[in-house]
Amino acid sequence: MGESGAAVFRRSDGCLFAKCVSHWAVSDLRDERDRVEWLGGTPVPCPELAGWHEADNGACLVTTAVHGIPACEVSTEAVPRALSSLAAVLRALHDLPAQTCPFDRTLVVTMPVVQNTVSRGAVIVDFLDPAWRATPPSDLLAGLQAELGRATRLESADLVVCHGDACLPNFLLDPETLECTGVVDLGRLGVADRYLDLSLTAQSIGSTGMNPQYSSADADAFLQTYGIDHPDRRRMRFYQLLDSLSWG
Ligand SMILES: Nc1ncnc2c1ncn2[C@@H]1O[C@H](COP(=O)(O)OP(=O)(O)O)[C@@H](O)[C@H]1O
Ligand SMILES: [Mg+2]
């Protein structure tokens, strides 16, 4: 399961998950372990840390299972309630006191990640919006750099605790009530501009190819329920592109 290349296993009794990576991804998984532990001390629902195993050839993070179904698997009828739950859990996360969070996910951290991915020629073209696929990644990066001054000003005025990979599969919902039972995949959690999360959730909701129960109107409804009536589209595009160029 999952998109990161990690192998994710659920124990046959359904109570535990194990996420296993090769040696080159151990430090990312260690980051995730530390963030699971930290978020567990807040009211935001998430798995508990249940074990950590490290060897020369890789590592394995064991967490308790969050009950529920991923938000990408709800039925069409359930979408309105799912949108409210997604907005509510992101609000709760973003309302945590940012100064208590020890993890940085600001542009000071994320821009070098993107620069590194682009300079290695490692960008995953499938992760790019079709409109961006014909443009060389180095030109896309130049576009981000041109916007960096504005994005940095907006970021410093509005720092919150972000999930960092707030796409639909990483939110678990109760299949009956559609309440959010937990957020998973916390390796990129940290203090950043709230648009880092909002742009990814909205993009995931609007990706009708991947999540056909949802629509682009649902992405706007999600933002409105969160409390943003007039989204800053330029900021949304900046963070969508930043994320697309950060994998690889
Ligand atoms: N503790 C957990 N409780 C419930 N579901 C989980 C848990 N950990 C992982 N999952 C499920 O496995 C999927 C993949 O795990 P994830 O950590 O998101 O991997 P990736 O980084 O590859 O996306 C998640 O989208 C979720 O459906
Ligand atoms: Mg995931």
PDB file of C-alpha atoms and ligand atoms in Angstrom:
ATOM      1  CA  MET A   1       0.000   0.000   0.000  1.00  0.00           C
ATOM      2  CA  GLY A   2       0.960   3.667  -0.174  1.00  0.00           C
ATOM      3  CA  GLU A   3       2.776   5.785  -2.721  1.00  0.00           C
ATOM      4  CA  SER A   4       6.152   6.289  -1.073  1.00  0.00           C
ATOM      5  CA  GLY A   5       7.776   3.017  -2.044  1.00  0.00           C
ATOM      6  CA  ALA A   6       7.668   1.792   1.554  1.00  0.00           C
ATOM      7  CA  ALA A   7       6.170  -1.644   2.148  1.00  0.00           C
ATOM      8  CA  VAL A   8       3.185  -1.300   4.489  1.00  0.00           C
ATOM      9  CA  PHE A   9       1.767  -4.395   6.199  1.00  0.00           C
ATOM     10  CA  ARG A  10      -1.311  -4.852   8.386  1.00  0.00           C
ATOM     11  CA  ARG A  11      -1.126  -7.610  11.012  1.00  0.00           C
ATOM     12  CA  SER A  12      -3.681 -10.358  10.390  1.00  0.00           C
ATOM     13  CA  ASP A  13      -5.668  -9.372  13.522  1.00  0.00           C
ATOM     14  CA  GLY A  14      -5.917  -5.825  12.126  1.00  0.00           C
ATOM     15  CA  CYS A  15      -4.411  -4.193  15.241  1.00  0.00           C
ATOM     16  CA  LEU A  16      -0.964  -3.107  14.024  1.00  0.00           C
ATOM     17  CA  PHE A  17       0.648  -1.683  10.910  1.00  0.00           C
ATOM     18  CA  ALA A  18       4.310  -2.064   9.974  1.00  0.00           C
ATOM     19  CA  LYS A  19       5.975   0.307   7.521  1.00  0.00           C
ATOM     20  CA  CYS A  20       9.286  -1.033   6.214  1.00  0.00           C
ATOM     21  CA  VAL A  21      11.945   0.743   4.172  1.00  0.00           C
ATOM     22  CA  SER A  22      15.365   0.001   2.700  1.00  0.00           C
ATOM     23  CA  HIS A  23      18.538   1.516   4.166  1.00  0.00           C
ATOM     24  CA  TRP A  24      18.414   4.666   1.977  1.00  0.00           C
ATOM     25  CA  ALA A  25      15.014   5.689   3.422  1.00  0.00           C
ATOM     26  CA  VAL A  26      15.745   4.989   7.103  1.00  0.00           C
ATOM     27  CA  SER A  27      16.207   8.627   8.018  1.00  0.00           C
ATOM     28  CA  ASP A  28      12.789   9.532   6.498  1.00  0.00           C
ATOM     29  CA  LEU A  29      11.173   6.740   8.497  1.00  0.00           C
ATOM     30  CA  ARG A  30      12.966   7.906  11.648  1.00  0.00           C
ATOM     31  CA  ASP A  31      11.441  11.347  10.976  1.00  0.00           C
ATOM     32  CA  GLU A  32       8.038   9.703  10.763  1.00  0.00           C
ATOM     33  CA  ARG A  33       8.575   7.813  14.036  1.00  0.00           C
ATOM     34  CA  ASP A  34       9.453  11.033  15.880  1.00  0.00           C
ATOM     35  CA  ARG A  35       6.413  12.826  14.473  1.00  0.00           C
ATOM     36  CA  VAL A  36       4.019   9.988  15.365  1.00  0.00           C
ATOM     37  CA  GLU A  37       5.310  10.212  18.919  1.00  0.00           C
ATOM     38  CA  TRP A  38       4.919  13.990  19.042  1.00  0.00           C
ATOM     39  CA  LEU A  39       1.426  14.155  17.520  1.00  0.00           C
ATOM     40  CA  GLY A  40       0.335  11.422  19.962  1.00  0.00           C
ATOM     41  CA  GLY A  41       0.762  13.987  22.743  1.00  0.00           C
ATOM     42  CA  THR A  42      -1.827  16.310  21.164  1.00  0.00           C
ATOM     43  CA  PRO A  43      -5.620  15.979  20.783  1.00  0.00           C
ATOM     44  CA  VAL A  44      -5.311  15.306  17.014  1.00  0.00           C
ATOM     45  CA  PRO A  45      -6.171  11.622  16.400  1.00  0.00           C
ATOM     46  CA  CYS A  46      -3.310   9.491  15.033  1.00  0.00           C
ATOM     47  CA  PRO A  47      -1.705   6.064  15.521  1.00  0.00           C
ATOM     48  CA  GLU A  48       0.422   5.295  18.576  1.00  0.00           C
ATOM     49  CA  LEU A  49       4.042   4.310  18.236  1.00  0.00           C
ATOM     50  CA  ALA A  50       4.190   0.557  18.935  1.00  0.00           C
ATOM     51  CA  GLY A  51       7.730  -0.370  17.872  1.00  0.00           C
ATOM     52  CA  TRP A  52      10.876   0.557  15.990  1.00  0.00           C
ATOM     53  CA  HIS A  53      13.343  -1.873  14.437  1.00  0.00           C
ATOM     54  CA  GLU A  54      16.515  -0.855  12.683  1.00  0.00           C
ATOM     55  CA  ALA A  55      19.148  -2.991  10.941  1.00  0.00           C
ATOM     56  CA  ASP A  56      21.944  -2.435   8.406  1.00  0.00           C
ATOM     57  CA  ASN A  57      19.625  -3.038   5.469  1.00  0.00           C
ATOM     58  CA  GLY A  58      16.624  -0.973   6.576  1.00  0.00           C
ATOM     59  CA  ALA A  59      14.088  -0.144   9.262  1.00  0.00           C
ATOM     60  CA  CYS A  60      10.518  -0.847  10.290  1.00  0.00           C
ATOM     61  CA  LEU A  61       8.062   1.432  12.080  1.00  0.00           C
ATOM     62  CA  VAL A  62       5.207  -0.295  13.924  1.00  0.00           C
ATOM     63  CA  THR A  63       2.079   1.697  14.782  1.00  0.00           C
ATOM     64  CA  THR A  64      -1.314   0.871  16.229  1.00  0.00           C
ATOM     65  CA  ALA A  65      -4.076   0.640  13.612  1.00  0.00           C
ATOM     66  CA  VAL A  66      -6.410   3.594  13.254  1.00  0.00           C
ATOM     67  CA  HIS A  67      -9.925   2.245  12.790  1.00  0.00           C
ATOM     68  CA  GLY A  68     -11.729   3.305   9.613  1.00  0.00           C
ATOM     69  CA  ILE A  69     -11.474   3.614   5.856  1.00  0.00           C
ATOM     70  CA  PRO A  70      -9.192   5.973   3.926  1.00  0.00           C
ATOM     71  CA  ALA A  71     -11.009   9.125   2.749  1.00  0.00           C
ATOM     72  CA  CYS A  72     -10.288   8.107  -0.861  1.00  0.00           C
ATOM     73  CA  GLU A  73     -12.564   5.077  -0.414  1.00  0.00           C
ATOM     74  CA  VAL A  74     -15.831   6.645   0.782  1.00  0.00           C
ATOM     75  CA  SER A  75     -18.997   6.388  -1.328  1.00  0.00           C
ATOM     76  CA  THR A  76     -20.340   9.337  -3.350  1.00  0.00           C
ATOM     77  CA  GLU A  77     -23.207   9.814  -0.831  1.00  0.00           C
ATOM     78  CA  ALA A  78     -20.696  10.094   1.989  1.00  0.00           C
ATOM     79  CA  VAL A  79     -18.638  12.851   0.325  1.00  0.00           C
ATOM     80  CA  PRO A  80     -20.331  15.907   1.978  1.00  0.00           C
ATOM     81  CA  ARG A  81     -19.756  14.485   5.481  1.00  0.00           C
ATOM     82  CA  ALA A  82     -16.236  13.395   4.560  1.00  0.00           C
ATOM     83  CA  LEU A  83     -15.420  16.952   3.433  1.00  0.00           C
ATOM     84  CA  SER A  84     -16.580  18.361   6.800  1.00  0.00           C
ATOM     85  CA  SER A  85     -14.466  15.829   8.680  1.00  0.00           C
ATOM     86  CA  LEU A  86     -11.389  16.561   6.585  1.00  0.00           C
ATOM     87  CA  ALA A  87     -11.832  20.301   7.152  1.00  0.00           C
ATOM     88  CA  ALA A  88     -12.351  19.784  10.894  1.00  0.00           C
ATOM     89  CA  VAL A  89      -9.297  17.597  11.437  1.00  0.00           C
ATOM     90  CA  LEU A  90      -7.053  19.946   9.457  1.00  0.00           C
ATOM     91  CA  ARG A  91      -8.425  22.865  11.491  1.00  0.00           C
ATOM     92  CA  ALA A  92      -7.626  21.003  14.706  1.00  0.00           C
ATOM     93  CA  LEU A  93      -4.096  20.287  13.489  1.00  0.00           C
ATOM     94  CA  HIS A  94      -3.511  23.845  12.262  1.00  0.00           C
ATOM     95  CA  ASP A  95      -4.877  25.250  15.542  1.00  0.00           C
ATOM     96  CA  LEU A  96      -2.207  23.474  17.627  1.00  0.00           C
ATOM     97  CA  PRO A  97       0.259  26.002  19.049  1.00  0.00           C
ATOM     98  CA  ALA A  98       2.923  26.090  16.344  1.00  0.00           C
ATOM     99  CA  GLN A  99       5.660  27.109  18.794  1.00  0.00           C
ATOM    100  CA  THR A 100       5.277  23.748  20.589  1.00  0.00           C
ATOM    101  CA  CYS A 101       6.073  21.775  17.413  1.00  0.00           C
ATOM    102  CA  PRO A 102       9.771  20.887  17.093  1.00  0.00           C
ATOM    103  CA  PHE A 103       9.602  20.077  13.361  1.00  0.00           C
ATOM    104  CA  ASP A 104      10.280  22.564  10.570  1.00  0.00           C
ATOM    105  CA  ARG A 105       8.597  22.141   7.195  1.00  0.00           C
ATOM    106  CA  THR A 106       8.975  25.702   5.982  1.00  0.00           C
ATOM    107  CA  LEU A 107      10.393  26.641   2.596  1.00  0.00           C
ATOM    108  CA  VAL A 108      13.863  26.710   4.143  1.00  0.00           C
ATOM    109  CA  VAL A 109      13.503  22.912   4.385  1.00  0.00           C
ATOM    110  CA  THR A 110      11.328  22.099   1.384  1.00  0.00           C
ATOM    111  CA  MET A 111      12.991  24.188  -1.346  1.00  0.00           C
ATOM    112  CA  PRO A 112      16.343  22.338  -0.984  1.00  0.00           C
ATOM    113  CA  VAL A 113      14.456  19.008  -1.171  1.00  0.00           C
ATOM    114  CA  VAL A 114      12.901  20.092  -4.468  1.00  0.00           C
ATOM    115  CA  GLN A 115      16.199  21.470  -5.788  1.00  0.00           C
ATOM    116  CA  ASN A 116      17.855  18.159  -4.979  1.00  0.00           C
ATOM    117  CA  THR A 117      15.123  16.102  -6.694  1.00  0.00           C
ATOM    118  CA  VAL A 118      15.284  18.251  -9.822  1.00  0.00           C
ATOM    119  CA  SER A 119      19.087  18.339 -10.005  1.00  0.00           C
ATOM    120  CA  ARG A 120      19.257  14.524  -9.727  1.00  0.00           C
ATOM    121  CA  GLY A 121      16.775  14.235 -12.608  1.00  0.00           C
ATOM    122  CA  ALA A 122      14.596  12.205 -10.232  1.00  0.00           C
ATOM    123  CA  VAL A 123      11.231  13.990 -10.602  1.00  0.00           C
ATOM    124  CA  ILE A 124       8.390  11.467 -11.024  1.00  0.00           C
ATOM    125  CA  VAL A 125       6.534  12.744 -14.085  1.00  0.00           C
ATOM    126  CA  ASP A 126       3.362  10.817 -13.148  1.00  0.00           C
ATOM    127  CA  PHE A 127       3.107  12.929  -9.975  1.00  0.00           C
ATOM    128  CA  LEU A 128       2.957  16.131 -12.040  1.00  0.00           C
ATOM    129  CA  ASP A 129      -0.293  17.749 -13.077  1.00  0.00           C
ATOM    130  CA  PRO A 130      -0.773  16.970 -16.832  1.00  0.00           C
ATOM    131  CA  ALA A 131      -0.471  20.705 -17.546  1.00  0.00           C
ATOM    132  CA  TRP A 132       3.104  20.648 -16.196  1.00  0.00           C
ATOM    133  CA  ARG A 133       4.366  17.454 -17.832  1.00  0.00           C
ATOM    134  CA  ALA A 134       5.562  19.063 -21.074  1.00  0.00           C
ATOM    135  CA  THR A 135       7.719  21.601 -19.200  1.00  0.00           C
ATOM    136  CA  PRO A 136      11.245  20.546 -18.169  1.00  0.00           C
ATOM    137  CA  PRO A 137      11.454  20.191 -14.343  1.00  0.00           C
ATOM    138  CA  SER A 138      14.298  22.754 -14.263  1.00  0.00           C
ATOM    139  CA  ASP A 139      11.898  25.341 -15.777  1.00  0.00           C
ATOM    140  CA  LEU A 140       9.199  24.370 -13.258  1.00  0.00           C
ATOM    141  CA  LEU A 141      11.759  24.872 -10.498  1.00  0.00           C
ATOM    142  CA  ALA A 142      12.655  28.297 -11.944  1.00  0.00           C
ATOM    143  CA  GLY A 143       8.925  29.152 -11.734  1.00  0.00           C
ATOM    144  CA  LEU A 144       8.923  28.229  -8.048  1.00  0.00           C
ATOM    145  CA  GLN A 145      12.042  30.287  -7.416  1.00  0.00           C
ATOM    146  CA  ALA A 146      10.402  33.295  -9.073  1.00  0.00           C
ATOM    147  CA  GLU A 147       7.525  32.998  -6.579  1.00  0.00           C
ATOM    148  CA  LEU A 148       9.692  32.301  -3.561  1.00  0.00           C
ATOM    149  CA  GLY A 149       9.809  35.855  -2.221  1.00  0.00           C
ATOM    150  CA  ARG A 150       6.028  36.143  -2.126  1.00  0.00           C
ATOM    151  CA  ALA A 151       5.569  32.615  -0.734  1.00  0.00           C
ATOM    152  CA  THR A 152       8.112  33.260   2.036  1.00  0.00           C
ATOM    153  CA  ARG A 153       6.386  36.495   3.080  1.00  0.00           C
ATOM    154  CA  LEU A 154       2.984  34.770   3.236  1.00  0.00           C
ATOM    155  CA  GLU A 155       4.456  31.795   5.093  1.00  0.00           C
ATOM    156  CA  SER A 156       6.128  33.843   7.815  1.00  0.00           C
ATOM    157  CA  ALA A 157       2.843  35.660   8.483  1.00  0.00           C
ATOM    158  CA  ASP A 158       0.879  32.438   9.013  1.00  0.00           C
ATOM    159  CA  LEU A 159       2.867  29.500  10.413  1.00  0.00           C
ATOM    160  CA  VAL A 160       0.864  26.473  11.579  1.00  0.00           C
ATOM    161  CA  VAL A 161       1.470  22.779  12.284  1.00  0.00           C
ATOM    162  CA  CYS A 162       0.973  21.037   8.925  1.00  0.00           C
ATOM    163  CA  HIS A 163       0.534  17.353   8.081  1.00  0.00           C
ATOM    164  CA  GLY A 164       2.838  17.764   5.097  1.00  0.00           C
ATOM    165  CA  ASP A 165       1.276  15.066   2.877  1.00  0.00           C
ATOM    166  CA  ALA A 166      -2.419  15.792   3.360  1.00  0.00           C
ATOM    167  CA  CYS A 167      -3.817  13.669   0.507  1.00  0.00           C
ATOM    168  CA  LEU A 168      -7.018  11.631   0.909  1.00  0.00           C
ATOM    169  CA  PRO A 169      -5.442   8.190   1.579  1.00  0.00           C
ATOM    170  CA  ASN A 170      -3.719   9.595   4.676  1.00  0.00           C
ATOM    171  CA  PHE A 171      -7.002  10.448   6.465  1.00  0.00           C
ATOM    172  CA  LEU A 172      -8.954   7.585   8.031  1.00  0.00           C
ATOM    173  CA  LEU A 173     -12.727   8.037   8.503  1.00  0.00           C
ATOM    174  CA  ASP A 174     -15.248   6.056  10.528  1.00  0.00           C
ATOM    175  CA  PRO A 175     -17.328   4.195   7.909  1.00  0.00           C
ATOM    176  CA  GLU A 176     -20.588   4.933   9.818  1.00  0.00           C
ATOM    177  CA  THR A 177     -20.218   8.488  11.134  1.00  0.00           C
ATOM    178  CA  LEU A 178     -17.580   9.673   8.636  1.00  0.00           C
ATOM    179  CA  GLU A 179     -15.767  11.340  11.569  1.00  0.00           C
ATOM    180  CA  CYS A 180     -12.005  11.428  11.114  1.00  0.00           C
ATOM    181  CA  THR A 181     -10.530   8.669  13.279  1.00  0.00           C
ATOM    182  CA  GLY A 182      -6.908   9.558  12.588  1.00  0.00           C
ATOM    183  CA  VAL A 183      -4.246  10.940  10.290  1.00  0.00           C
ATOM    184  CA  VAL A 184      -1.386   8.685   9.157  1.00  0.00           C
ATOM    185  CA  ASP A 185       1.832   8.965   7.130  1.00  0.00           C
ATOM    186  CA  LEU A 186       3.332  11.716   9.271  1.00  0.00           C
ATOM    187  CA  GLY A 187       6.908  11.799   7.938  1.00  0.00           C
ATOM    188  CA  ARG A 188       6.531  15.334   6.560  1.00  0.00           C
ATOM    189  CA  LEU A 189       4.671  16.880   9.519  1.00  0.00           C
ATOM    190  CA  GLY A 190       6.035  20.239  10.596  1.00  0.00           C
ATOM    191  CA  VAL A 191       5.511  23.961  10.883  1.00  0.00           C
ATOM    192  CA  ALA A 192       4.669  25.544   7.511  1.00  0.00           C
ATOM    193  CA  ASP A 193       2.162  27.663   5.591  1.00  0.00           C
ATOM    194  CA  ARG A 194      -1.341  26.164   5.960  1.00  0.00           C
ATOM    195  CA  TYR A 195      -1.564  26.190   2.148  1.00  0.00           C
ATOM    196  CA  LEU A 196       0.946  23.339   2.122  1.00  0.00           C
ATOM    197  CA  ASP A 197      -1.879  21.129   3.425  1.00  0.00           C
ATOM    198  CA  LEU A 198      -4.888  22.894   1.929  1.00  0.00           C
ATOM    199  CA  SER A 199      -3.456  22.782  -1.602  1.00  0.00           C
ATOM    200  CA  LEU A 200      -2.716  19.051  -1.349  1.00  0.00           C
ATOM    201  CA  THR A 201      -6.077  18.091   0.123  1.00  0.00           C
ATOM    202  CA  ALA A 202      -7.908  20.236  -2.445  1.00  0.00           C
ATOM    203  CA  GLN A 203      -5.825  18.749  -5.261  1.00  0.00           C
ATOM    204  CA  SER A 204      -6.493  15.219  -4.018  1.00  0.00           C
ATOM    205  CA  ILE A 205     -10.248  15.944  -3.801  1.00  0.00           C
ATOM    206  CA  GLY A 206     -10.214  17.443  -7.310  1.00  0.00           C
ATOM    207  CA  SER A 207      -8.255  14.535  -8.856  1.00  0.00           C
ATOM    208  CA  THR A 208     -11.295  12.858 -10.365  1.00  0.00           C
ATOM    209  CA  GLY A 209      -9.109  10.300 -12.138  1.00  0.00           C
ATOM    210  CA  MET A 210      -7.864   8.988  -8.789  1.00  0.00           C
ATOM    211  CA  ASN A 211     -10.890   9.785  -6.614  1.00  0.00           C
ATOM    212  CA  PRO A 212     -13.954   9.680  -8.910  1.00  0.00           C
ATOM    213  CA  GLN A 213     -16.479  10.084  -6.052  1.00  0.00           C
ATOM    214  CA  TYR A 214     -15.191  13.627  -5.525  1.00  0.00           C
ATOM    215  CA  SER A 215     -15.256  16.627  -7.886  1.00  0.00           C
ATOM    216  CA  SER A 216     -13.509  19.974  -8.272  1.00  0.00           C
ATOM    217  CA  ALA A 217     -16.620  21.640  -6.761  1.00  0.00           C
ATOM    218  CA  ASP A 218     -15.991  19.449  -3.702  1.00  0.00           C
ATOM    219  CA  ALA A 219     -12.478  20.880  -3.444  1.00  0.00           C
ATOM    220  CA  ASP A 220     -13.979  24.380  -3.153  1.00  0.00           C
ATOM    221  CA  ALA A 221     -16.614  23.135  -0.681  1.00  0.00           C
ATOM    222  CA  PHE A 222     -13.802  21.653   1.434  1.00  0.00           C
ATOM    223  CA  LEU A 223     -11.932  24.996   1.481  1.00  0.00           C
ATOM    224  CA  GLN A 224     -15.121  26.855   2.380  1.00  0.00           C
ATOM    225  CA  THR A 225     -15.892  24.467   5.232  1.00  0.00           C
ATOM    226  CA  TYR A 226     -12.339  24.944   6.454  1.00  0.00           C
ATOM    227  CA  GLY A 227     -13.038  28.699   6.473  1.00  0.00           C
ATOM    228  CA  ILE A 228     -11.503  29.973   3.243  1.00  0.00           C
ATOM    229  CA  ASP A 229     -14.080  31.535   0.921  1.00  0.00           C
ATOM    230  CA  HIS A 230     -11.610  33.126  -1.465  1.00  0.00           C
ATOM    231  CA  PRO A 231      -8.600  30.817  -1.820  1.00  0.00           C
ATOM    232  CA  ASP A 232      -5.332  32.384  -2.963  1.00  0.00           C
ATOM    233  CA  ARG A 233      -5.021  30.356  -6.194  1.00  0.00           C
ATOM    234  CA  ARG A 234      -1.459  31.512  -6.826  1.00  0.00           C
ATOM    235  CA  ARG A 235      -0.400  30.201  -3.407  1.00  0.00           C
ATOM    236  CA  MET A 236      -2.302  26.946  -4.031  1.00  0.00           C
ATOM    237  CA  ARG A 237      -0.474  26.378  -7.332  1.00  0.00           C
ATOM    238  CA  PHE A 238       2.873  27.167  -5.726  1.00  0.00           C
ATOM    239  CA  TYR A 239       2.413  24.475  -3.053  1.00  0.00           C
ATOM    240  CA  GLN A 240       0.995  21.928  -5.517  1.00  0.00           C
ATOM    241  CA  LEU A 241       4.037  22.334  -7.724  1.00  0.00           C
ATOM    242  CA  LEU A 242       6.375  22.302  -4.726  1.00  0.00           C
ATOM    243  CA  ASP A 243       4.889  18.979  -3.618  1.00  0.00           C
ATOM    244  CA  SER A 244       4.909  17.440  -7.115  1.00  0.00           C
ATOM    245  CA  LEU A 245       8.623  18.178  -7.444  1.00  0.00           C
ATOM    246  CA  SER A 246       9.499  16.864  -3.983  1.00  0.00           C
ATOM    247  CA  TRP A 247       9.105  13.116  -4.676  1.00  0.00           C
ATOM    248  CA  GLY A 248      11.783  11.022  -6.320  1.00  0.00           C
TER     249      GLY A 248
HETATM  250  N1  LIG B   1      -1.559   2.986  11.686  1.00  0.00           N
HETATM  251  C1  LIG B   1      -2.374   2.866  10.639  1.00  0.00           C
HETATM  252  N2  LIG B   1      -3.702   2.711  10.835  1.00  0.00           N
HETATM  253  C2  LIG B   1      -4.541   2.565   9.790  1.00  0.00           C
HETATM  254  N3  LIG B   1      -4.151   2.560   8.498  1.00  0.00           N
HETATM  255  C3  LIG B   1      -2.846   2.705   8.244  1.00  0.00           C
HETATM  256  C4  LIG B   1      -1.886   2.873   9.280  1.00  0.00           C
HETATM  257  N4  LIG B   1      -0.668   2.994   8.708  1.00  0.00           N
HETATM  258  C5  LIG B   1      -0.868   2.891   7.379  1.00  0.00           C
HETATM  259  N5  LIG B   1      -2.174   2.717   7.087  1.00  0.00           N
HETATM  260  C6  LIG B   1      -2.782   2.509   5.761  1.00  0.00           C
HETATM  261  O1  LIG B   1      -1.768   2.184   4.838  1.00  0.00           O
HETATM  262  C7  LIG B   1      -1.684   3.162   3.800  1.00  0.00           C
HETATM  263  C8  LIG B   1      -0.222   3.345   3.416  1.00  0.00           C
HETATM  264  O2  LIG B   1       0.529   3.783   4.553  1.00  0.00           O
HETATM  265  P1  LIG B   1       1.349   5.126   4.483  1.00  0.00           P
HETATM  266  O3  LIG B   1       2.043   5.319   5.780  1.00  0.00           O
HETATM  267  O4  LIG B   1       0.438   6.209   4.037  1.00  0.00           O
HETATM  268  O5  LIG B   1       2.412   4.791   3.331  1.00  0.00           O
HETATM  269  P2  LIG B   1       2.985   5.724   2.163  1.00  0.00           P
HETATM  270  O6  LIG B   1       4.012   6.618   2.822  1.00  0.00           O
HETATM  271  O7  LIG B   1       3.587   4.756   1.208  1.00  0.00           O
HETATM  272  O8  LIG B   1       1.837   6.498   1.574  1.00  0.00           O
HETATM  273  C9  LIG B   1      -2.355   4.406   4.383  1.00  0.00           C
HETATM  274  O9  LIG B   1      -2.886   5.233   3.376  1.00  0.00           O
HETATM  275  C10 LIG B   1      -3.450   3.781   5.249  1.00  0.00           C
HETATM  276  O10 LIG B   1      -4.565   3.413   4.457  1.00  0.00           O
HETATM  277 MG    MG B   2       0.328   7.591   2.507  1.00  0.00          MG
END
